[in-house]
Structure formats: structure tokens, C-alpha cells
mmCIF file with all atom_site columns, C-alpha atoms in Angstrom:
data_model
loop_
_atom_site.group_PDB
_atom_site.id
_atom_site.type_symbol
_atom_site.label_atom_id
_atom_site.label_alt_id
_atom_site.label_comp_id
_atom_site.label_asym_id
_atom_site.label_entity_id
_atom_site.label_seq_id
_atom_site.pdbx_PDB_ins_code
_atom_site.Cartn_x
_atom_site.Cartn_y
_atom_site.Cartn_z
_atom_site.occupancy
_atom_site.B_iso_or_equiv
_atom_site.pdbx_formal_charge
_atom_site.auth_seq_id
_atom_site.auth_comp_id
_atom_site.auth_asym_id
_atom_site.auth_atom_id
_atom_site.pdbx_PDB_model_num
ATOM 1   C CA . PHE O 1 1   ? -33.419 -15.182 -7.419  1.00 78.00 ? 21  PHE O CA 1
ATOM 2   C CA . GLY O 1 2   ? -35.482 -14.123 -4.412  1.00 77.00 ? 22  GLY O CA 1
ATOM 3   C CA . THR O 1 3   ? -35.039 -11.091 -2.196  1.00 77.00 ? 23  THR O CA 1
ATOM 4   C CA . THR O 1 4   ? -32.688 -9.984  0.559   1.00 72.00 ? 24  THR O CA 1
ATOM 5   C CA . GLU O 1 5   ? -33.703 -9.556  4.184   1.00 71.00 ? 25  GLU O CA 1
ATOM 6   C CA . THR O 1 6   ? -34.527 -5.916  3.426   1.00 72.00 ? 26  THR O CA 1
ATOM 7   C CA . GLY O 1 7   ? -36.763 -6.853  0.487   1.00 76.00 ? 27  GLY O CA 1
ATOM 8   C CA . LYS O 1 8   ? -34.394 -5.943  -2.345  1.00 78.00 ? 28  LYS O CA 1
ATOM 9   C CA . ASP O 1 9   ? -34.666 -8.042  -5.484  1.00 83.00 ? 29  ASP O CA 1
ATOM 10  C CA . ILE O 1 10  ? -31.430 -10.050 -5.838  1.00 82.00 ? 30  ILE O CA 1
ATOM 11  C CA . PHE O 1 11  ? -31.676 -10.267 -9.625  1.00 86.00 ? 31  PHE O CA 1
ATOM 12  C CA . ALA O 1 12  ? -31.983 -6.478  -9.958  1.00 86.00 ? 32  ALA O CA 1
ATOM 13  C CA . CYS O 1 13  ? -29.141 -5.913  -7.489  1.00 83.00 ? 33  CYS O CA 1
ATOM 14  C CA . LEU O 1 14  ? -26.935 -8.375  -9.378  1.00 85.00 ? 34  LEU O CA 1
ATOM 15  C CA . ALA O 1 15  ? -27.745 -6.641  -12.671 1.00 86.00 ? 35  ALA O CA 1
ATOM 16  C CA . TYR O 1 16  ? -26.753 -3.234  -11.281 1.00 85.00 ? 36  TYR O CA 1
ATOM 17  C CA . GLY O 1 17  ? -23.682 -4.669  -9.554  1.00 82.00 ? 37  GLY O CA 1
ATOM 18  C CA . ALA O 1 18  ? -22.549 -6.504  -12.688 1.00 84.00 ? 38  ALA O CA 1
ATOM 19  C CA . ARG O 1 19  ? -22.958 -3.343  -14.747 1.00 86.00 ? 39  ARG O CA 1
ATOM 20  C CA . PHE O 1 20  ? -20.691 -1.369  -12.437 1.00 83.00 ? 40  PHE O CA 1
ATOM 21  C CA . SER O 1 21  ? -18.138 -4.195  -12.241 1.00 82.00 ? 41  SER O CA 1
ATOM 22  C CA . PHE O 1 22  ? -18.053 -4.575  -16.032 1.00 85.00 ? 42  PHE O CA 1
ATOM 23  C CA . ILE O 1 23  ? -17.677 -0.852  -16.699 1.00 87.00 ? 43  ILE O CA 1
ATOM 24  C CA . PHE O 1 24  ? -15.027 -0.388  -14.025 1.00 85.00 ? 44  PHE O CA 1
ATOM 25  C CA . ALA O 1 25  ? -13.000 -3.441  -15.116 1.00 85.00 ? 45  ALA O CA 1
ATOM 26  C CA . THR O 1 26  ? -13.214 -2.455  -18.790 1.00 87.00 ? 46  THR O CA 1
ATOM 27  C CA . VAL O 1 27  ? -11.976 1.094   -18.103 1.00 89.00 ? 47  VAL O CA 1
ATOM 28  C CA . VAL O 1 28  ? -9.080  -0.225  -15.986 1.00 88.00 ? 48  VAL O CA 1
ATOM 29  C CA . ALA O 1 29  ? -8.189  -2.846  -18.614 1.00 87.00 ? 49  ALA O CA 1
ATOM 30  C CA . LEU O 1 30  ? -8.264  -0.230  -21.396 1.00 89.00 ? 50  LEU O CA 1
ATOM 31  C CA . ALA O 1 31  ? -6.004  2.132   -19.448 1.00 89.00 ? 51  ALA O CA 1
ATOM 32  C CA . ASN O 1 32  ? -3.583  -0.687  -18.627 1.00 89.00 ? 52  ASN O CA 1
ATOM 33  C CA . PHE O 1 33  ? -3.631  -1.837  -22.257 1.00 88.00 ? 53  PHE O CA 1
ATOM 34  C CA . ILE O 1 34  ? -2.790  1.567   -23.737 1.00 90.00 ? 54  ILE O CA 1
ATOM 35  C CA . PHE O 1 35  ? -0.025  2.413   -21.281 1.00 90.00 ? 55  PHE O CA 1
ATOM 36  C CA . GLY O 1 36  ? 1.342   -1.131  -21.092 1.00 89.00 ? 56  GLY O CA 1
ATOM 37  C CA . VAL O 1 37  ? 1.539   -1.522  -24.877 1.00 89.00 ? 57  VAL O CA 1
ATOM 38  C CA . ILE O 1 38  ? 3.351   1.774   -25.323 1.00 89.00 ? 58  ILE O CA 1
ATOM 39  C CA . TRP O 1 39  ? 5.785   0.993   -22.495 1.00 90.00 ? 59  TRP O CA 1
ATOM 40  C CA . GLY O 1 40  ? 6.438   -2.568  -23.634 1.00 88.00 ? 60  GLY O CA 1
ATOM 41  C CA . SER O 1 41  ? 6.809   -1.562  -27.284 1.00 87.00 ? 61  SER O CA 1
ATOM 42  C CA . ILE O 1 42  ? 9.511   1.003   -26.536 1.00 88.00 ? 62  ILE O CA 1
ATOM 43  C CA . SER O 1 43  ? 11.309  -1.351  -24.158 1.00 87.00 ? 63  SER O CA 1
ATOM 44  C CA . GLY O 1 44  ? 11.255  -4.355  -26.473 1.00 85.00 ? 64  GLY O CA 1
ATOM 45  C CA . TYR O 1 45  ? 12.007  -2.536  -29.710 1.00 85.00 ? 65  TYR O CA 1
ATOM 46  C CA . PHE O 1 46  ? 14.981  -0.417  -28.659 1.00 86.00 ? 66  PHE O CA 1
ATOM 47  C CA . GLY O 1 47  ? 16.476  -2.860  -26.136 1.00 81.00 ? 67  GLY O CA 1
ATOM 48  C CA . GLY O 1 48  ? 19.883  -2.138  -24.614 1.00 84.00 ? 68  GLY O CA 1
ATOM 49  C CA . LYS O 1 49  ? 20.105  0.467   -21.857 1.00 87.00 ? 69  LYS O CA 1
ATOM 50  C CA . VAL O 1 50  ? 16.582  1.711   -22.586 1.00 87.00 ? 70  VAL O CA 1
ATOM 51  C CA . ASP O 1 51  ? 15.162  -1.752  -22.007 1.00 86.00 ? 71  ASP O CA 1
ATOM 52  C CA . LEU O 1 52  ? 17.351  -2.265  -18.929 1.00 90.00 ? 72  LEU O CA 1
ATOM 53  C CA . PHE O 1 53  ? 16.161  0.943   -17.287 1.00 90.00 ? 73  PHE O CA 1
ATOM 54  C CA . MET O 1 54  ? 12.479  0.429   -18.129 1.00 89.00 ? 74  MET O CA 1
ATOM 55  C CA . GLU O 1 55  ? 12.514  -3.208  -17.059 1.00 88.00 ? 75  GLU O CA 1
ATOM 56  C CA . ARG O 1 56  ? 14.173  -2.457  -13.704 1.00 89.00 ? 76  ARG O CA 1
ATOM 57  C CA . PHE O 1 57  ? 11.667  0.325   -13.069 1.00 90.00 ? 77  PHE O CA 1
ATOM 58  C CA . SER O 1 58  ? 8.789   -2.067  -13.815 1.00 88.00 ? 78  SER O CA 1
ATOM 59  C CA . GLU O 1 59  ? 10.232  -4.705  -11.491 1.00 88.00 ? 79  GLU O CA 1
ATOM 60  C CA . ILE O 1 60  ? 10.628  -2.234  -8.638  1.00 88.00 ? 80  ILE O CA 1
ATOM 61  C CA . LEU O 1 61  ? 7.078   -0.951  -9.085  1.00 86.00 ? 81  LEU O CA 1
ATOM 62  C CA . GLY O 1 62  ? 5.695   -4.462  -9.480  1.00 84.00 ? 82  GLY O CA 1
ATOM 63  C CA . SER O 1 63  ? 7.294   -5.601  -6.225  1.00 85.00 ? 83  SER O CA 1
ATOM 64  C CA . VAL O 1 64  ? 4.973   -3.294  -4.256  1.00 83.00 ? 84  VAL O CA 1
ATOM 65  C CA . PRO O 1 65  ? 1.861   -5.299  -3.184  1.00 82.00 ? 85  PRO O CA 1
ATOM 66  C CA . THR O 1 66  ? -1.434  -3.906  -4.421  1.00 80.00 ? 86  THR O CA 1
ATOM 67  C CA . ILE O 1 67  ? -2.873  -4.026  -0.913  1.00 81.00 ? 87  ILE O CA 1
ATOM 68  C CA . ILE O 1 68  ? -0.115  -1.660  0.269   1.00 83.00 ? 88  ILE O CA 1
ATOM 69  C CA . VAL O 1 69  ? -0.914  0.755   -2.553  1.00 83.00 ? 89  VAL O CA 1
ATOM 70  C CA . ILE O 1 70  ? -4.610  0.712   -1.671  1.00 82.00 ? 90  ILE O CA 1
ATOM 71  C CA . THR O 1 71  ? -3.900  1.236   2.028   1.00 80.00 ? 91  THR O CA 1
ATOM 72  C CA . LEU O 1 72  ? -1.630  4.229   1.339   1.00 83.00 ? 92  LEU O CA 1
ATOM 73  C CA . LEU O 1 73  ? -4.124  5.730   -1.099  1.00 82.00 ? 93  LEU O CA 1
ATOM 74  C CA . LYS O 1 74  ? -6.967  5.349   1.403   1.00 79.00 ? 94  LYS O CA 1
ATOM 75  C CA . TYR O 1 75  ? -4.806  6.989   4.071   1.00 79.00 ? 95  TYR O CA 1
ATOM 76  C CA . HIS O 1 76  ? -3.917  10.004  1.922   1.00 79.00 ? 96  HIS O CA 1
ATOM 77  C CA . MET O 1 77  ? -7.207  10.198  -0.037  1.00 74.00 ? 97  MET O CA 1
ATOM 78  C CA . GLY O 1 78  ? -9.655  9.478   2.735   1.00 67.00 ? 98  GLY O CA 1
ATOM 79  C CA . SER O 1 79  ? -12.386 11.786  1.444   1.00 70.00 ? 99  SER O CA 1
ATOM 80  C CA . THR O 1 80  ? -11.968 10.689  -2.150  1.00 72.00 ? 100 THR O CA 1
ATOM 81  C CA . SER O 1 81  ? -14.346 8.222   -3.791  1.00 75.00 ? 101 SER O CA 1
ATOM 82  C CA . GLN O 1 82  ? -13.404 4.588   -3.246  1.00 78.00 ? 102 GLN O CA 1
ATOM 83  C CA . VAL O 1 83  ? -13.819 3.991   -6.985  1.00 82.00 ? 103 VAL O CA 1
ATOM 84  C CA . ILE O 1 84  ? -11.035 6.471   -7.765  1.00 84.00 ? 104 ILE O CA 1
ATOM 85  C CA . VAL O 1 85  ? -8.827  4.848   -5.117  1.00 83.00 ? 105 VAL O CA 1
ATOM 86  C CA . LEU O 1 86  ? -9.436  1.436   -6.698  1.00 83.00 ? 106 LEU O CA 1
ATOM 87  C CA . PHE O 1 87  ? -8.735  2.749   -10.207 1.00 85.00 ? 107 PHE O CA 1
ATOM 88  C CA . ILE O 1 88  ? -5.435  4.355   -9.235  1.00 86.00 ? 108 ILE O CA 1
ATOM 89  C CA . ALA O 1 89  ? -4.363  1.259   -7.289  1.00 84.00 ? 109 ALA O CA 1
ATOM 90  C CA . PHE O 1 90  ? -5.180  -1.138  -10.130 1.00 85.00 ? 110 PHE O CA 1
ATOM 91  C CA . PHE O 1 91  ? -3.604  1.111   -12.749 1.00 86.00 ? 111 PHE O CA 1
ATOM 92  C CA . ALA O 1 92  ? -0.437  1.790   -10.730 1.00 84.00 ? 112 ALA O CA 1
ATOM 93  C CA . THR O 1 93  ? 0.766   -1.791  -11.142 1.00 82.00 ? 113 THR O CA 1
ATOM 94  C CA . GLY O 1 94  ? -1.791  -3.346  -13.498 1.00 83.00 ? 114 GLY O CA 1
ATOM 95  C CA . TRP O 1 95  ? -0.043  -2.250  -16.693 1.00 86.00 ? 115 TRP O CA 1
ATOM 96  C CA . ILE O 1 96  ? 3.207   -4.066  -15.815 1.00 87.00 ? 116 ILE O CA 1
ATOM 97  C CA . GLY O 1 97  ? 1.980   -7.472  -16.957 1.00 84.00 ? 117 GLY O CA 1
ATOM 98  C CA . MET O 1 98  ? 0.736   -6.040  -20.240 1.00 86.00 ? 118 MET O CA 1
ATOM 99  C CA . ALA O 1 99  ? 4.047   -4.258  -20.782 1.00 87.00 ? 119 ALA O CA 1
ATOM 100 C CA . GLY O 1 100 ? 5.947   -7.491  -20.163 1.00 86.00 ? 120 GLY O CA 1
ATOM 101 C CA . ARG O 1 101 ? 3.896   -9.452  -22.690 1.00 86.00 ? 121 ARG O CA 1
ATOM 102 C CA . THR O 1 102 ? 4.236   -6.699  -25.283 1.00 87.00 ? 122 THR O CA 1
ATOM 103 C CA . ARG O 1 103 ? 8.001   -6.535  -24.694 1.00 87.00 ? 123 ARG O CA 1
ATOM 104 C CA . MET O 1 104 ? 8.269   -10.280 -25.157 1.00 87.00 ? 124 MET O CA 1
ATOM 105 C CA . GLN O 1 105 ? 6.377   -10.113 -28.464 1.00 84.00 ? 125 GLN O CA 1
ATOM 106 C CA . PHE O 1 106 ? 8.599   -7.304  -29.755 1.00 86.00 ? 126 PHE O CA 1
ATOM 107 C CA . TYR O 1 107 ? 11.735  -9.252  -28.873 1.00 85.00 ? 127 TYR O CA 1
ATOM 108 C CA . ARG O 1 108 ? 10.250  -12.188 -30.734 1.00 82.00 ? 128 ARG O CA 1
ATOM 109 C CA . PHE O 1 109 ? 9.472   -10.368 -33.974 1.00 82.00 ? 129 PHE O CA 1
ATOM 110 C CA . LYS O 1 110 ? 11.820  -7.384  -34.227 1.00 82.00 ? 130 LYS O CA 1
ATOM 111 C CA . ASN O 1 111 ? 14.606  -9.360  -35.960 1.00 82.00 ? 131 ASN O CA 1
ATOM 112 C CA . GLN O 1 112 ? 12.362  -11.111 -38.466 1.00 83.00 ? 132 GLN O CA 1
ATOM 113 C CA . GLU O 1 113 ? 13.098  -10.738 -42.182 1.00 85.00 ? 133 GLU O CA 1
ATOM 114 C CA . TYR O 1 114 ? 10.087  -8.543  -42.957 1.00 85.00 ? 134 TYR O CA 1
ATOM 115 C CA . VAL O 1 115 ? 11.102  -6.116  -40.190 1.00 84.00 ? 135 VAL O CA 1
ATOM 116 C CA . LEU O 1 116 ? 14.662  -5.929  -41.524 1.00 85.00 ? 136 LEU O CA 1
ATOM 117 C CA . ALA O 1 117 ? 13.267  -5.373  -45.022 1.00 88.00 ? 137 ALA O CA 1
ATOM 118 C CA . ALA O 1 118 ? 11.041  -2.524  -43.795 1.00 85.00 ? 138 ALA O CA 1
ATOM 119 C CA . ARG O 1 119 ? 13.987  -0.940  -41.993 1.00 85.00 ? 139 ARG O CA 1
ATOM 120 C CA . THR O 1 120 ? 16.134  -1.244  -45.133 1.00 86.00 ? 140 THR O CA 1
ATOM 121 C CA . LEU O 1 121 ? 13.429  0.488   -47.186 1.00 86.00 ? 141 LEU O CA 1
ATOM 122 C CA . GLY O 1 122 ? 13.548  3.445   -44.786 1.00 84.00 ? 142 GLY O CA 1
ATOM 123 C CA . ALA O 1 123 ? 10.483  2.824   -42.619 1.00 83.00 ? 143 ALA O CA 1
ATOM 124 C CA . SER O 1 124 ? 10.432  4.856   -39.432 1.00 85.00 ? 144 SER O CA 1
ATOM 125 C CA . ASP O 1 125 ? 10.688  3.229   -36.009 1.00 83.00 ? 145 ASP O CA 1
ATOM 126 C CA . ALA O 1 126 ? 7.077   4.085   -35.197 1.00 85.00 ? 146 ALA O CA 1
ATOM 127 C CA . ARG O 1 127 ? 5.844   2.490   -38.437 1.00 86.00 ? 147 ARG O CA 1
ATOM 128 C CA . ILE O 1 128 ? 7.898   -0.653  -37.855 1.00 85.00 ? 148 ILE O CA 1
ATOM 129 C CA . MET O 1 129 ? 6.700   -0.917  -34.264 1.00 85.00 ? 149 MET O CA 1
ATOM 130 C CA . PHE O 1 130 ? 2.967   -0.469  -34.804 1.00 83.00 ? 150 PHE O CA 1
ATOM 131 C CA . LYS O 1 131 ? 2.523   -1.446  -38.458 1.00 84.00 ? 151 LYS O CA 1
ATOM 132 C CA . HIS O 1 132 ? 4.750   -4.521  -38.758 1.00 84.00 ? 152 HIS O CA 1
ATOM 133 C CA . ILE O 1 133 ? 5.550   -5.902  -35.289 1.00 84.00 ? 153 ILE O CA 1
ATOM 134 C CA . PHE O 1 134 ? 2.530   -5.041  -33.150 1.00 83.00 ? 154 PHE O CA 1
ATOM 135 C CA . PRO O 1 135 ? -0.132  -6.739  -35.360 1.00 82.00 ? 155 PRO O CA 1
ATOM 136 C CA . ASN O 1 136 ? 1.772   -10.036 -35.219 1.00 79.00 ? 156 ASN O CA 1
ATOM 137 C CA . GLY O 1 137 ? 1.793   -10.036 -31.433 1.00 77.00 ? 157 GLY O CA 1
ATOM 138 C CA . LEU O 1 138 ? -1.757  -8.753  -31.126 1.00 77.00 ? 158 LEU O CA 1
ATOM 139 C CA . GLY O 1 139 ? -3.258  -12.198 -30.505 1.00 72.00 ? 159 GLY O CA 1
ATOM 140 C CA . THR O 1 140 ? -1.366  -12.797 -27.275 1.00 75.00 ? 160 THR O CA 1
ATOM 141 C CA . ILE O 1 141 ? -1.838  -9.200  -26.136 1.00 78.00 ? 161 ILE O CA 1
ATOM 142 C CA . VAL O 1 142 ? -5.603  -9.150  -26.774 1.00 77.00 ? 162 VAL O CA 1
ATOM 143 C CA . THR O 1 143 ? -5.978  -12.466 -24.974 1.00 76.00 ? 163 THR O CA 1
ATOM 144 C CA . SER O 1 144 ? -4.300  -10.882 -21.964 1.00 77.00 ? 164 SER O CA 1
ATOM 145 C CA . VAL O 1 145 ? -6.732  -7.952  -22.080 1.00 78.00 ? 165 VAL O CA 1
ATOM 146 C CA . ALA O 1 146 ? -9.689  -10.349 -22.144 1.00 77.00 ? 166 ALA O CA 1
ATOM 147 C CA . LEU O 1 147 ? -8.338  -12.052 -19.034 1.00 78.00 ? 167 LEU O CA 1
ATOM 148 C CA . VAL O 1 148 ? -7.618  -8.757  -17.253 1.00 81.00 ? 168 VAL O CA 1
ATOM 149 C CA . ILE O 1 149 ? -11.329 -7.844  -17.133 1.00 82.00 ? 169 ILE O CA 1
ATOM 150 C CA . PRO O 1 150 ? -12.451 -10.832 -15.003 1.00 81.00 ? 170 PRO O CA 1
ATOM 151 C CA . SER O 1 151 ? -9.266  -10.485 -12.968 1.00 82.00 ? 171 SER O CA 1
ATOM 152 C CA . MET O 1 152 ? -10.187 -6.889  -12.099 1.00 82.00 ? 172 MET O CA 1
ATOM 153 C CA . ILE O 1 153 ? -13.733 -7.939  -11.196 1.00 82.00 ? 173 ILE O CA 1
ATOM 154 C CA . TYR O 1 154 ? -12.360 -10.740 -9.015  1.00 82.00 ? 174 TYR O CA 1
ATOM 155 C CA . SER O 1 155 ? -9.930  -8.347  -7.289  1.00 83.00 ? 175 SER O CA 1
ATOM 156 C CA . GLU O 1 156 ? -12.663 -5.798  -6.655  1.00 81.00 ? 176 GLU O CA 1
ATOM 157 C CA . THR O 1 157 ? -14.907 -8.576  -5.343  1.00 80.00 ? 177 THR O CA 1
ATOM 158 C CA . SER O 1 158 ? -12.202 -9.804  -2.965  1.00 81.00 ? 178 SER O CA 1
ATOM 159 C CA . LEU O 1 159 ? -11.443 -6.325  -1.632  1.00 81.00 ? 179 LEU O CA 1
ATOM 160 C CA . SER O 1 160 ? -15.138 -5.542  -1.139  1.00 78.00 ? 180 SER O CA 1
ATOM 161 C CA . TYR O 1 161 ? -15.764 -8.914  0.496   1.00 76.00 ? 181 TYR O CA 1
ATOM 162 C CA . LEU O 1 162 ? -12.900 -8.423  2.955   1.00 76.00 ? 182 LEU O CA 1
ATOM 163 C CA . GLY O 1 163 ? -14.061 -4.892  3.740   1.00 74.00 ? 183 GLY O CA 1
ATOM 164 C CA . ILE O 1 164 ? -10.834 -3.251  2.566   1.00 77.00 ? 184 ILE O CA 1
ATOM 165 C CA . ILE O 1 165 ? -12.812 -1.196  0.068   1.00 76.00 ? 185 ILE O CA 1
ATOM 166 C CA . ASN O 1 166 ? -16.278 -0.006  1.060   1.00 71.00 ? 186 ASN O CA 1
ATOM 167 C CA . LEU O 1 167 ? -18.163 0.838   -2.101  1.00 73.00 ? 187 LEU O CA 1
ATOM 168 C CA . GLU O 1 168 ? -21.460 0.909   -0.243  1.00 67.00 ? 188 GLU O CA 1
ATOM 169 C CA . ALA O 1 169 ? -20.304 4.146   1.403   1.00 61.00 ? 189 ALA O CA 1
ATOM 170 C CA . GLY O 1 170 ? -20.740 5.754   -2.004  1.00 56.00 ? 190 GLY O CA 1
ATOM 171 C CA . LYS O 1 171 ? -24.072 3.938   -2.527  1.00 71.00 ? 191 LYS O CA 1
ATOM 172 C CA . ILE O 1 172 ? -22.503 1.743   -5.223  1.00 74.00 ? 192 ILE O CA 1
ATOM 173 C CA . THR O 1 173 ? -23.542 -1.866  -5.753  1.00 76.00 ? 193 THR O CA 1
ATOM 174 C CA . SER O 1 174 ? -21.016 -4.342  -7.110  1.00 78.00 ? 194 SER O CA 1
ATOM 175 C CA . VAL O 1 175 ? -20.668 -8.103  -7.221  1.00 79.00 ? 195 VAL O CA 1
ATOM 176 C CA . GLY O 1 176 ? -18.291 -7.907  -4.257  1.00 77.00 ? 196 GLY O CA 1
ATOM 177 C CA . THR O 1 177 ? -20.710 -5.935  -2.083  1.00 77.00 ? 197 THR O CA 1
ATOM 178 C CA . LEU O 1 178 ? -23.481 -8.442  -2.890  1.00 79.00 ? 198 LEU O CA 1
ATOM 179 C CA . ILE O 1 179 ? -21.309 -11.403 -1.833  1.00 79.00 ? 199 ILE O CA 1
ATOM 180 C CA . ALA O 1 180 ? -20.249 -9.565  1.336   1.00 76.00 ? 200 ALA O CA 1
ATOM 181 C CA . ALA O 1 181 ? -23.895 -8.809  2.164   1.00 74.00 ? 201 ALA O CA 1
ATOM 182 C CA . GLY O 1 182 ? -24.842 -12.402 1.393   1.00 74.00 ? 202 GLY O CA 1
ATOM 183 C CA . GLN O 1 183 ? -22.356 -13.722 3.939   1.00 72.00 ? 203 GLN O CA 1
ATOM 184 C CA . GLN O 1 184 ? -24.481 -12.314 6.727   1.00 71.00 ? 204 GLN O CA 1
ATOM 185 C CA . SER O 1 185 ? -27.576 -13.984 5.280   1.00 69.00 ? 205 SER O CA 1
ATOM 186 C CA . ILE O 1 186 ? -25.997 -17.457 5.372   1.00 66.00 ? 206 ILE O CA 1
ATOM 187 C CA . VAL O 1 187 ? -26.377 -17.464 9.149   1.00 61.00 ? 207 VAL O CA 1
ATOM 188 C CA . ALA O 1 188 ? -30.092 -16.695 8.721   1.00 61.00 ? 208 ALA O CA 1
ATOM 189 C CA . ASN O 1 189 ? -30.551 -19.759 6.434   1.00 68.00 ? 209 ASN O CA 1
ATOM 190 C CA . ALA O 1 190 ? -30.695 -17.576 3.313   1.00 69.00 ? 210 ALA O CA 1
ATOM 191 C CA . ALA O 1 191 ? -27.567 -18.818 1.571   1.00 74.00 ? 211 ALA O CA 1
ATOM 192 C CA . TYR O 1 192 ? -29.068 -18.116 -1.858  1.00 77.00 ? 212 TYR O CA 1
ATOM 193 C CA . VAL O 1 193 ? -28.363 -14.413 -1.294  1.00 77.00 ? 213 VAL O CA 1
ATOM 194 C CA . ALA O 1 194 ? -24.636 -15.157 -1.593  1.00 78.00 ? 214 ALA O CA 1
ATOM 195 C CA . ILE O 1 195 ? -24.860 -18.180 -3.915  1.00 83.00 ? 215 ILE O CA 1
ATOM 196 C CA . PHE O 1 196 ? -26.234 -16.341 -6.951  1.00 84.00 ? 216 PHE O CA 1
ATOM 197 C CA . PRO O 1 197 ? -23.480 -13.645 -7.027  1.00 83.00 ? 217 PRO O CA 1
ATOM 198 C CA . CYS O 1 198 ? -20.862 -16.383 -6.519  1.00 84.00 ? 218 CYS O CA 1
ATOM 199 C CA . VAL O 1 199 ? -22.262 -18.445 -9.399  1.00 87.00 ? 219 VAL O CA 1
ATOM 200 C CA . PHE O 1 200 ? -22.269 -15.336 -11.572 1.00 86.00 ? 220 PHE O CA 1
ATOM 201 C CA . LEU O 1 201 ? -18.607 -14.715 -10.743 1.00 84.00 ? 221 LEU O CA 1
ATOM 202 C CA . ILE O 1 202 ? -17.681 -18.327 -11.587 1.00 86.00 ? 222 ILE O CA 1
ATOM 203 C CA . LEU O 1 203 ? -19.503 -18.217 -14.936 1.00 87.00 ? 223 LEU O CA 1
ATOM 204 C CA . LEU O 1 204 ? -17.924 -14.851 -15.685 1.00 84.00 ? 224 LEU O CA 1
ATOM 205 C CA . MET O 1 205 ? -14.390 -16.171 -15.171 1.00 82.00 ? 225 MET O CA 1
ATOM 206 C CA . LEU O 1 206 ? -15.107 -19.245 -17.306 1.00 85.00 ? 226 LEU O CA 1
ATOM 207 C CA . SER O 1 207 ? -16.744 -17.219 -20.080 1.00 86.00 ? 227 SER O CA 1
ATOM 208 C CA . PHE O 1 208 ? -13.898 -14.724 -20.369 1.00 81.00 ? 228 PHE O CA 1
ATOM 209 C CA . ASN O 1 209 ? -11.335 -17.516 -20.489 1.00 79.00 ? 229 ASN O CA 1
ATOM 210 C CA . LEU O 1 210 ? -13.171 -19.080 -23.443 1.00 83.00 ? 230 LEU O CA 1
ATOM 211 C CA . PHE O 1 211 ? -13.649 -15.639 -25.005 1.00 81.00 ? 231 PHE O CA 1
ATOM 212 C CA . GLY O 1 212 ? -9.941  -14.903 -24.653 1.00 74.00 ? 232 GLY O CA 1
ATOM 213 C CA . ASN O 1 213 ? -9.006  -18.164 -26.372 1.00 75.00 ? 233 ASN O CA 1
ATOM 214 C CA . GLY O 1 214 ? -11.336 -17.287 -29.239 1.00 79.00 ? 234 GLY O CA 1
ATOM 215 C CA . LEU O 1 215 ? -9.801  -13.837 -29.607 1.00 75.00 ? 235 LEU O CA 1
ATOM 216 C CA . ARG O 1 216 ? -6.313  -15.328 -29.624 1.00 71.00 ? 236 ARG O CA 1
ATOM 217 C CA . ASP O 1 217 ? -7.239  -17.598 -32.528 1.00 73.00 ? 237 ASP O CA 1
ATOM 218 C CA . ALA O 1 218 ? -9.034  -14.788 -34.358 1.00 74.00 ? 238 ALA O CA 1
ATOM 219 C CA . PHE O 1 219 ? -6.041  -12.433 -34.174 1.00 69.00 ? 239 PHE O CA 1
ATOM 220 C CA . ASN O 1 220 ? -3.398  -15.079 -34.906 1.00 64.00 ? 240 ASN O CA 1
ATOM 221 C CA . PRO O 1 221 ? -1.950  -14.267 -38.368 1.00 59.00 ? 241 PRO O CA 1
ATOM 222 C CA . SER O 1 222 ? -0.740  -17.844 -38.869 1.00 60.00 ? 242 SER O CA 1
ATOM 223 C CA . LEU O 1 223 ? -4.344  -19.115 -38.835 1.00 58.00 ? 243 LEU O CA 1
ATOM 224 C CA . ARG O 1 224 ? -5.571  -16.723 -41.523 1.00 57.00 ? 244 ARG O CA 1
#
């Protein structure tokens, strides 16, 4: 892949940057998955006033732009690591989409015959929610998780590229910092410094979309 103007190997930098981006995005996606599934399950299963309150709260929180959250966090947590600021910002609103998909799946399946039969036989609400309803909606939910990971990487890349988040201050290399550094090299006729991270990001998005479709088919009970 060549080297940067300071002599750093681009392939090694991309490997380190991709590792951080993958780990960070996976942790954020896992946190959003756990909280979003629990929130959406309770909202969709019980319905009524519980669902109304939880859904309005999600809508109010989701109406706050992520960039505003990041700006406020940076203002009040100036000395804190930028990684922690990013995690809190992505988690603060990132679980809302997962909760909405889970809620939709619970509304879809909670009145099915097998659920009514389990309720008649005395199954508890928790057992009905996570033993009978949740597995049937797992395909759509898992597909969403697979798509959240590249979305987080893309968001981190955009914020690093625009300079809103400065991960280099903490001596952290990510795909976003590599693209931002490569922008300066384009002027010096070294466009390959930015091209390789961009190509990696494109292939990553495409790969996770195909991977998500495969997971959806694998977890679809109707295809078993």
C-alpha cells in the first residue's frame, strides 16, 4: 500500500485502525442490542400505557441529533477520552432503532396461537417473551445488529474526518483518522494514502450487508 509522508506503512496503519474500529463498533452494537431488545420487548409485549410512555420517551430522545450530543459531551467532558465520549454519544440514541424493530416483532407475534397456548398453560411473561416470541423475530433483529457495526464505523469515520472527534489526541489510529490524514496527501500527489482506507470502508459496508442478509436467512424459522 506504500507509505505516508512520514514513512509509516499504510497497510500496518490500516490494520491497526481497522482493529480499533471493529472493536469499538462491536462493543457499541452489543450494548445497543442488549438495551434495545429489553426496551423493545417490554414495550411491544405489554402495550397500552406502558408502550405509549416508552415510545414517546424514545421519540423525544431520538429527536436529539447525535452531533448535538457529542458537542455537549465534549463541552462537559473535555478531559475525558474521546473514545468514551463517542461511546456515550452512540449509545445514548443508538439503541432506539433496535428497540423499535424489537417492538415491531413483538407486536407481530404476541397474538399468535402458540403464544396464546403458552399463556393458557401458565407460562410466565418472561418465558413467553424470550422463549416463544423473541426467537421468531431474531432474524430481523440480528440483521439489524450486523448493519449497526458498519454504520458505527462509518459514523466514527465521518466524525474523525470532519475533525469533530480527534482520536489522534489519544494516539489512537482508526479508519477515519487515516482518511483525514490522507486528505492532506492528495494535494502532494499521494492520493493512494486516502484511497486505500476509502476502499476498505466501501468493501466493509458491502460485506456486512451481505453478511446481514445471510444471518437473516439463517435465523429465519420459516426456512428451517
